[in-house]
């Protein structure tokens, strides 16, 4: 299995630091979780119902006509490559590594592309995969560019797959409203913005015929009854959405200032994380970990992703660690 952030238990064992003493900044998940609604007993006792209002709440939230709830967008990432015959697939990289792995594992011809290579390669591709905003760089491809790429692919029966896992903070840049167009697939993640990654909920947005194929492949009851109730309550809580957007934006901007003041101005980022390319990344990752601060390390290129600290105390702890680092590595 590929490496991911959030591997706190492994860090606990490796560094011998108790769970309650860690500041885990290794994943791009909002550190403020939505309140869990009361879950009625019937949600635990009965098989999940698909006419309970979750799809309608998600359609309103994403502005999409047709969608399919899935057990985290990861489920769709792994299943979608099985719905095409052998294809030439371009993945805009670096990005969330499960995309390339999923298409490669399913036997497709895979090429990883930089953004400036897409125009040259697009007409030779059957599928283009874009994470937008990108994970881990935070790069945001304009909607107009994505829709142009889609039109060119769809004219030949191709797909544009856009993973909008980190888009909830900037919904004005989403292309979810266009996902009913043939050949356009948009994935949305529930857990990151709502701070509830453990519930394993996501959505695939696409034309209805493709969603029926995906549903058939995934099988029935892929999303549990309690998750459906929880997801619906969060998606309908519009006042809390705005509060979450504001505090994520403020925390991300503050995090960028902390990094800059420490001499590590971010290379990129979005409202759920900041990204730093640095030849000191490996040393800084180890230094922070030994002080109970877990970051996400990438090796190609050598870089770090910083999730959002949740409180003033967490920010002060990170700033103090940077001060200590500068003393040891002036």
PDB file of N, CA and C in Angstrom, residues 122 128 143-162 175 178-185 207:
ATOM      1  N   UNK A 122      -2.293  16.134 -24.832  1.00  0.00           N
ATOM      2  CA  UNK A 122      -3.716  15.890 -24.609  1.00  0.00           C
ATOM      3  C   UNK A 122      -4.372  15.098 -25.735  1.00  0.00           C
ATOM      4  N   UNK A 128      -7.474  12.073 -18.809  1.00  0.00           N
ATOM      5  CA  UNK A 128      -6.590  12.973 -18.077  1.00  0.00           C
ATOM      6  C   UNK A 128      -7.114  13.089 -16.653  1.00  0.00           C
ATOM      7  N   UNK A 143     -11.044  26.809 -13.910  1.00  0.00           N
ATOM      8  CA  UNK A 143     -12.160  26.020 -14.419  1.00  0.00           C
ATOM      9  C   UNK A 143     -12.246  26.068 -15.936  1.00  0.00           C
ATOM     10  N   UNK A 144     -11.979  27.244 -16.508  1.00  0.00           N
ATOM     11  CA  UNK A 144     -12.061  27.385 -17.963  1.00  0.00           C
ATOM     12  C   UNK A 144     -11.079  26.452 -18.663  1.00  0.00           C
ATOM     13  N   UNK A 145      -9.880  26.306 -18.097  1.00  0.00           N
ATOM     14  CA  UNK A 145      -8.887  25.422 -18.679  1.00  0.00           C
ATOM     15  C   UNK A 145      -9.338  23.971 -18.600  1.00  0.00           C
ATOM     16  N   UNK A 146      -9.880  23.583 -17.453  1.00  0.00           N
ATOM     17  CA  UNK A 146     -10.350  22.213 -17.282  1.00  0.00           C
ATOM     18  C   UNK A 146     -11.475  21.888 -18.251  1.00  0.00           C
ATOM     19  N   UNK A 147     -12.416  22.791 -18.424  1.00  0.00           N
ATOM     20  CA  UNK A 147     -13.537  22.530 -19.323  1.00  0.00           C
ATOM     21  C   UNK A 147     -13.084  22.470 -20.779  1.00  0.00           C
ATOM     22  N   UNK A 148     -12.055  23.232 -21.124  1.00  0.00           N
ATOM     23  CA  UNK A 148     -11.489  23.135 -22.475  1.00  0.00           C
ATOM     24  C   UNK A 148     -10.847  21.772 -22.680  1.00  0.00           C
ATOM     25  N   UNK A 149     -10.065  21.336 -21.704  1.00  0.00           N
ATOM     26  CA  UNK A 149      -9.451  20.007 -21.808  1.00  0.00           C
ATOM     27  C   UNK A 149     -10.538  18.939 -21.904  1.00  0.00           C
ATOM     28  N   UNK A 150     -11.586  19.078 -21.117  1.00  0.00           N
ATOM     29  CA  UNK A 150     -12.671  18.097 -21.165  1.00  0.00           C
ATOM     30  C   UNK A 150     -13.309  18.028 -22.542  1.00  0.00           C
ATOM     31  N   UNK A 151     -13.593  19.180 -23.123  1.00  0.00           N
ATOM     32  CA  UNK A 151     -14.257  19.190 -24.436  1.00  0.00           C
ATOM     33  C   UNK A 151     -13.421  18.458 -25.475  1.00  0.00           C
ATOM     34  N   UNK A 152     -12.125  18.652 -25.429  1.00  0.00           N
ATOM     35  CA  UNK A 152     -11.248  17.998 -26.402  1.00  0.00           C
ATOM     36  C   UNK A 152     -11.196  16.490 -26.179  1.00  0.00           C
ATOM     37  N   UNK A 153     -11.164  16.074 -24.924  1.00  0.00           N
ATOM     38  CA  UNK A 153     -11.159  14.646 -24.621  1.00  0.00           C
ATOM     39  C   UNK A 153     -12.498  13.996 -24.963  1.00  0.00           C
ATOM     40  N   UNK A 154     -13.586  14.639 -24.559  1.00  0.00           N
ATOM     41  CA  UNK A 154     -14.917  14.062 -24.749  1.00  0.00           C
ATOM     42  C   UNK A 154     -15.275  13.923 -26.222  1.00  0.00           C
ATOM     43  N   UNK A 155     -14.724  14.788 -27.064  1.00  0.00           N
ATOM     44  CA  UNK A 155     -15.019  14.702 -28.498  1.00  0.00           C
ATOM     45  C   UNK A 155     -14.518  13.397 -29.096  1.00  0.00           C
ATOM     46  N   UNK A 156     -13.596  12.733 -28.391  1.00  0.00           N
ATOM     47  CA  UNK A 156     -13.047  11.451 -28.862  1.00  0.00           C
ATOM     48  C   UNK A 156     -13.444  10.301 -27.938  1.00  0.00           C
ATOM     49  N   UNK A 157     -14.446  10.530 -27.095  1.00  0.00           N
ATOM     50  CA  UNK A 157     -14.864   9.493 -26.163  1.00  0.00           C
ATOM     51  C   UNK A 157     -13.983   9.387 -24.936  1.00  0.00           C
ATOM     52  N   UNK A 158     -13.157  10.403 -24.677  1.00  0.00           N
ATOM     53  CA  UNK A 158     -12.253  10.378 -23.539  1.00  0.00           C
ATOM     54  C   UNK A 158     -12.887  10.914 -22.274  1.00  0.00           C
ATOM     55  N   UNK A 159     -12.123  10.806 -21.182  1.00  0.00           N
ATOM     56  CA  UNK A 159     -12.570  11.277 -19.877  1.00  0.00           C
ATOM     57  C   UNK A 159     -11.627  12.337 -19.334  1.00  0.00           C
ATOM     58  N   UNK A 160     -12.207  13.304 -18.642  1.00  0.00           N
ATOM     59  CA  UNK A 160     -11.451  14.162 -17.732  1.00  0.00           C
ATOM     60  C   UNK A 160     -11.931  13.826 -16.333  1.00  0.00           C
ATOM     61  N   UNK A 161     -11.023  13.367 -15.480  1.00  0.00           N
ATOM     62  CA  UNK A 161     -11.330  13.040 -14.093  1.00  0.00           C
ATOM     63  C   UNK A 161     -10.692  14.100 -13.200  1.00  0.00           C
ATOM     64  N   UNK A 162     -11.528  14.852 -12.496  1.00  0.00           N
ATOM     65  CA  UNK A 162     -11.054  15.931 -11.637  1.00  0.00           C
ATOM     66  C   UNK A 162     -11.368  15.590 -10.182  1.00  0.00           C
ATOM     67  N   UNK A 175     -15.947  22.721 -10.687  1.00  0.00           N
ATOM     68  CA  UNK A 175     -16.673  22.449 -11.930  1.00  0.00           C
ATOM     69  C   UNK A 175     -17.738  21.375 -11.708  1.00  0.00           C
ATOM     70  N   UNK A 178     -20.914  21.125 -13.782  1.00  0.00           N
ATOM     71  CA  UNK A 178     -20.806  20.665 -15.172  1.00  0.00           C
ATOM     72  C   UNK A 178     -20.648  19.156 -15.276  1.00  0.00           C
ATOM     73  N   UNK A 179     -20.710  18.446 -14.151  1.00  0.00           N
ATOM     74  CA  UNK A 179     -20.343  17.035 -14.125  1.00  0.00           C
ATOM     75  C   UNK A 179     -21.339  16.127 -14.833  1.00  0.00           C
ATOM     76  N   UNK A 180     -22.497  16.661 -15.266  1.00  0.00           N
ATOM     77  CA  UNK A 180     -23.424  15.829 -16.029  1.00  0.00           C
ATOM     78  C   UNK A 180     -23.024  15.713 -17.492  1.00  0.00           C
ATOM     79  N   UNK A 181     -21.958  16.409 -17.905  1.00  0.00           N
ATOM     80  CA  UNK A 181     -21.500  16.328 -19.285  1.00  0.00           C
ATOM     81  C   UNK A 181     -20.817  14.980 -19.527  1.00  0.00           C
ATOM     82  N   UNK A 182     -21.095  14.334 -20.641  1.00  0.00           N
ATOM     83  CA  UNK A 182     -20.428  13.050 -20.922  1.00  0.00           C
ATOM     84  C   UNK A 182     -18.913  13.195 -20.890  1.00  0.00           C
ATOM     85  N   UNK A 183     -18.263  12.252 -20.222  1.00  0.00           N
ATOM     86  CA  UNK A 183     -16.811  12.253 -20.174  1.00  0.00           C
ATOM     87  C   UNK A 183     -16.208  13.114 -19.094  1.00  0.00           C
ATOM     88  N   UNK A 184     -17.021  13.747 -18.261  1.00  0.00           N
ATOM     89  CA  UNK A 184     -16.498  14.547 -17.145  1.00  0.00           C
ATOM     90  C   UNK A 184     -16.888  13.879 -15.839  1.00  0.00           C
ATOM     91  N   UNK A 185     -15.892  13.601 -15.000  1.00  0.00           N
ATOM     92  CA  UNK A 185     -16.112  12.975 -13.707  1.00  0.00           C
ATOM     93  C   UNK A 185     -15.450  13.845 -12.648  1.00  0.00           C
ATOM     94  N   UNK A 207     -22.220  11.857 -15.403  1.00  0.00           N
ATOM     95  CA  UNK A 207     -23.491  11.565 -16.071  1.00  0.00           C
ATOM     96  C   UNK A 207     -24.076  10.283 -15.489  1.00  0.00           C
TER      97      UNK A 207
END
